[in-house]
Amino acid sequence: MIYLKTPDEIEKVRGACRLASLALGEVAKAVLPGTPTHRLDTIAREYIVNNGGRPACLGYGGFPATVCIEVNEVVVHGIPDNYTLREGDIVGVDIVAELDGYNGDMCYTFPVGKVSDDVMALLRTTKESLYQGIEACREGHRLGDVCNAVQTYCEKRGYTVVREMCGHGIGRKMHEDPEIPNYGRRGTGPLLRNGMCLCIEPMINMGSRNIAIEPDGWTCRTRDRKPSAHFEHTVAIIDGKTEILTSFDPIEQVLGDRKV
Ligand code: MF3
Ligand code: CO
């Protein structure tokens, strides 16, 4: 069941998205060689709490942190720990902030220092595929148009799409219907309508699409241990127009010419 939101509710989702975006802007300042990933988690948690929000991932299904940390071959749901970032790594930071009862969800995969051209191309393609998906996410289109846009953009460029993990609706709950896979057929699935709030989040691999879950029950990595990239925005369809509620601007202002 897909909950359509009123304009007032969408404004609350927008507020949560703004908080998530600003928190990742703070995190971006610390994404440097030598930073332990638990430091990124602390920065995110303190920013959210100090600004009246709640770190929605913390305790969700038992997840022990504010952000998911996705270093190199980690696809999603990595747990922040003592690992220290190294030049040439990539690190996805996935965050959900709750504010005034509504959630905002986003993810950015950062290059740490200088990364190889191959890996930078993976990051760029994944980020571009997110915007391709958003472009296809319009009132009157079908969800499959979004899924297909992401898939074809990435596969044409030689990358693979993770099948087991999906985007989702969002609102009072972090995960609402519909599920939004990053693959699918045009013209299929639910009609996209005013009032929908959706998280589009391509998870794209350099090697094979296959994944494995680590014994911690959370960390999802590529089976071949080749790199994986992940970008996510929360969007809403309002008055026939799709608006991106989260923003990479705070992050990219910090990164300058190191942005993806
Ligand atoms: N932000 C993730 C998503 O895009 C959810 C994190 S899972 C959690 O759906 F359990 F850690 F919260
Ligand atoms: Co999400």
XYZ file of C-alpha atoms and ligand atoms in Angstrom:
273
model
C 0.000 0.000 0.000
C 1.551 3.279 -1.142
C 0.762 6.225 1.159
C 0.202 9.448 -0.775
C 1.314 12.456 1.265
C -0.393 15.812 1.661
C 1.634 18.942 0.828
C 2.114 19.521 4.585
C 3.478 16.039 5.040
C 5.823 16.477 2.097
C 7.145 19.668 3.719
C 7.992 17.565 6.780
C 9.810 15.020 4.654
C 11.633 17.975 3.058
C 12.710 19.180 6.494
C 14.099 15.761 7.383
C 15.890 15.624 4.032
C 17.456 19.021 4.644
C 18.757 17.819 8.000
C 20.202 14.654 6.432
C 21.850 16.748 3.688
C 23.447 19.167 6.160
C 24.632 16.275 8.334
C 26.386 14.674 5.352
C 27.937 18.067 4.580
C 29.532 17.917 8.048
C 30.601 14.314 7.483
C 32.207 15.319 4.168
C 34.743 17.508 6.026
C 36.143 14.406 7.733
C 36.287 12.030 4.771
C 40.093 12.035 4.538
C 42.872 9.447 4.717
C 43.428 8.574 8.386
C 39.846 9.030 9.589
C 38.319 5.988 11.318
C 34.812 5.355 10.018
C 33.307 5.521 13.535
C 34.305 9.210 13.523
C 31.988 9.805 10.524
C 29.197 8.153 12.475
C 29.763 10.371 15.519
C 29.745 13.523 13.389
C 26.465 12.502 11.763
C 24.798 11.517 15.033
C 25.809 14.693 16.856
C 24.695 16.911 13.971
C 21.265 15.260 13.779
C 20.702 15.284 17.541
C 21.974 18.860 18.001
C 19.492 20.014 15.372
C 16.435 18.408 16.897
C 16.346 15.230 14.848
C 16.640 11.536 15.509
C 19.166 9.192 13.849
C 16.622 6.825 12.309
C 18.991 3.947 11.510
C 20.226 3.705 15.108
C 18.377 0.740 16.563
C 16.406 0.067 13.360
C 16.088 -3.714 13.243
C 19.005 -3.698 15.674
C 21.368 -1.674 13.431
C 23.946 -0.196 15.830
C 24.794 3.169 14.198
C 23.561 6.417 12.652
C 25.102 5.843 9.225
C 25.895 2.848 7.083
C 29.536 2.856 5.938
C 30.349 1.281 2.586
C 34.101 0.969 2.005
C 35.223 -0.290 -1.437
C 33.514 -3.680 -1.952
C 30.826 -3.027 0.658
C 27.524 -2.509 -1.165
C 25.253 -1.425 1.721
C 24.665 -1.672 5.488
C 28.300 -1.649 6.620
C 28.765 -0.879 10.334
C 31.065 2.012 11.321
C 34.189 0.717 13.104
C 37.904 1.319 13.702
C 38.837 0.941 10.036
C 40.895 3.947 9.003
C 40.235 5.389 5.552
C 43.135 5.176 3.101
C 44.028 7.154 0.011
C 42.383 5.437 -2.969
C 39.430 4.002 -1.009
C 35.844 4.884 -1.752
C 33.340 5.196 1.088
C 29.569 5.396 0.811
C 27.854 7.103 3.724
C 24.126 6.328 3.895
C 22.074 8.360 6.380
C 18.462 8.605 7.481
C 17.350 11.551 9.631
C 13.949 11.734 11.289
C 12.555 15.181 12.047
C 9.061 15.977 13.322
C 7.938 12.390 12.700
C 9.089 12.160 9.061
C 12.211 10.702 7.455
C 14.780 11.799 4.877
C 17.204 9.276 3.362
C 20.280 9.790 1.196
C 23.681 8.376 0.339
C 26.864 9.681 -1.304
C 29.922 7.635 -2.205
C 33.084 9.660 -1.553
C 36.488 9.188 -3.121
C 39.146 9.247 -0.373
C 42.042 11.297 -1.680
C 42.919 10.367 -5.243
C 41.215 7.211 -6.563
C 41.946 5.326 -9.790
C 40.283 6.468 -13.029
C 38.343 3.181 -13.205
C 36.851 3.660 -9.771
C 36.078 7.334 -10.419
C 34.192 6.281 -13.560
C 32.132 3.819 -11.490
C 31.235 6.597 -9.045
C 30.307 9.038 -11.818
C 28.185 6.521 -13.685
C 26.332 5.522 -10.511
C 25.613 9.138 -9.604
C 24.493 9.918 -13.166
C 22.238 6.848 -13.163
C 20.485 8.219 -10.076
C 19.663 11.398 -12.003
C 18.543 9.311 -14.997
C 16.167 7.479 -12.668
C 14.890 10.755 -11.229
C 14.359 12.129 -14.754
C 12.139 9.099 -15.489
C 10.292 9.532 -12.175
C 7.372 11.675 -13.329
C 3.686 11.796 -12.636
C 1.901 9.539 -15.107
C 4.963 7.372 -15.758
C 5.247 3.932 -14.174
C 7.718 2.821 -11.555
C 9.311 0.393 -14.033
C 10.367 3.399 -16.138
C 12.543 4.567 -13.227
C 13.999 1.103 -12.612
C 14.724 0.599 -16.293
C 16.381 4.015 -16.687
C 18.914 3.208 -13.940
C 19.565 -0.296 -15.237
C 20.090 0.549 -18.899
C 22.334 3.532 -18.099
C 24.671 1.390 -15.978
C 24.641 -1.817 -18.000
C 25.402 0.033 -21.253
C 28.586 1.221 -19.599
C 29.628 -2.271 -18.516
C 28.574 -2.184 -14.870
C 26.207 -4.541 -13.061
C 23.146 -3.828 -10.955
C 22.679 -5.339 -7.496
C 19.316 -7.142 -7.525
C 18.708 -7.975 -3.891
C 18.660 -4.428 -2.514
C 16.095 -1.802 -3.525
C 14.990 1.778 -3.109
C 11.668 2.397 -1.371
C 8.908 4.770 -0.427
C 9.462 6.956 2.644
C 7.438 9.043 5.081
C 6.581 8.402 8.717
C 8.487 5.176 8.214
C 11.957 4.882 6.689
C 10.802 2.045 4.463
C 7.357 2.240 2.886
C 5.921 0.783 -0.292
C 6.717 0.658 -3.135
C 9.975 -1.278 -3.451
C 12.119 0.363 -6.115
C 14.560 -2.082 -7.725
C 17.357 -0.715 -9.892
C 16.318 -2.940 -12.776
C 13.001 -3.558 -14.472
C 10.861 -3.109 -17.521
C 9.490 0.119 -18.879
C 5.735 0.520 -18.665
C 5.351 -1.894 -15.728
C 4.568 -1.384 -12.051
C 2.501 1.202 -10.197
C 1.607 4.547 -11.756
C 3.585 7.457 -10.319
C 1.269 9.951 -8.676
C 1.247 13.251 -6.850
C 1.985 12.801 -3.155
C 4.499 9.986 -3.559
C 7.797 10.277 -1.650
C 10.392 7.906 -3.042
C 14.008 6.962 -2.352
C 15.903 6.089 -5.504
C 19.226 4.455 -4.744
C 21.302 2.709 -7.417
C 23.818 0.178 -6.036
C 26.187 -0.535 -8.919
C 29.141 -2.926 -9.170
C 32.345 -2.887 -11.175
C 32.468 -6.706 -11.397
C 29.664 -9.247 -11.077
C 26.342 -8.311 -9.512
C 26.479 -11.043 -6.870
C 26.539 -10.113 -3.195
C 27.119 -11.839 0.135
C 26.078 -10.866 3.663
C 28.843 -11.048 6.277
C 28.408 -13.028 9.517
C 27.573 -9.764 11.365
C 24.172 -10.040 9.672
C 24.435 -6.553 8.120
C 27.477 -5.875 5.956
C 26.621 -6.583 2.345
C 29.620 -6.881 0.001
C 30.323 -7.960 -3.552
C 31.160 -11.671 -3.840
C 34.124 -10.916 -6.103
C 35.256 -8.101 -3.765
C 35.383 -5.606 -6.604
C 34.177 -2.067 -5.799
C 30.540 -1.036 -5.539
C 29.036 2.474 -5.573
C 25.805 3.825 -4.055
C 24.060 7.189 -4.394
C 20.601 8.006 -3.073
C 18.132 10.870 -3.093
C 14.659 11.243 -1.614
C 12.237 12.770 -4.148
C 8.569 13.793 -4.057
C 5.992 14.256 -6.780
C 4.167 17.546 -6.150
C 1.727 19.221 -8.558
C 2.901 17.042 -11.423
C 6.560 17.901 -10.808
C 9.287 15.763 -9.274
C 11.362 17.582 -6.680
C 14.598 16.287 -5.196
C 14.234 16.844 -1.445
C 17.747 15.836 -0.405
C 20.761 17.740 -1.744
C 24.388 16.923 -2.472
C 25.247 20.664 -2.433
C 26.481 20.779 1.194
C 28.742 17.797 0.471
C 30.018 19.089 -2.834
C 30.747 22.555 -1.453
C 33.114 20.842 0.965
C 34.624 18.563 -1.670
C 35.195 21.273 -4.300
C 37.006 19.678 -7.235
C 37.123 16.346 -5.382
C 33.379 15.922 -5.953
C 32.079 12.995 -7.984
N 19.502 4.123 4.443
C 19.204 2.754 4.136
C 18.229 2.722 2.979
O 18.483 3.365 2.026
C 18.671 2.025 5.290
C 19.663 1.701 6.292
S 19.234 0.225 6.935
C 19.348 0.381 8.601
O 17.224 2.075 2.977
F 18.834 -0.657 9.114
F 20.607 0.521 8.865
F 18.721 1.421 9.017
Co 17.070 4.268 1.249
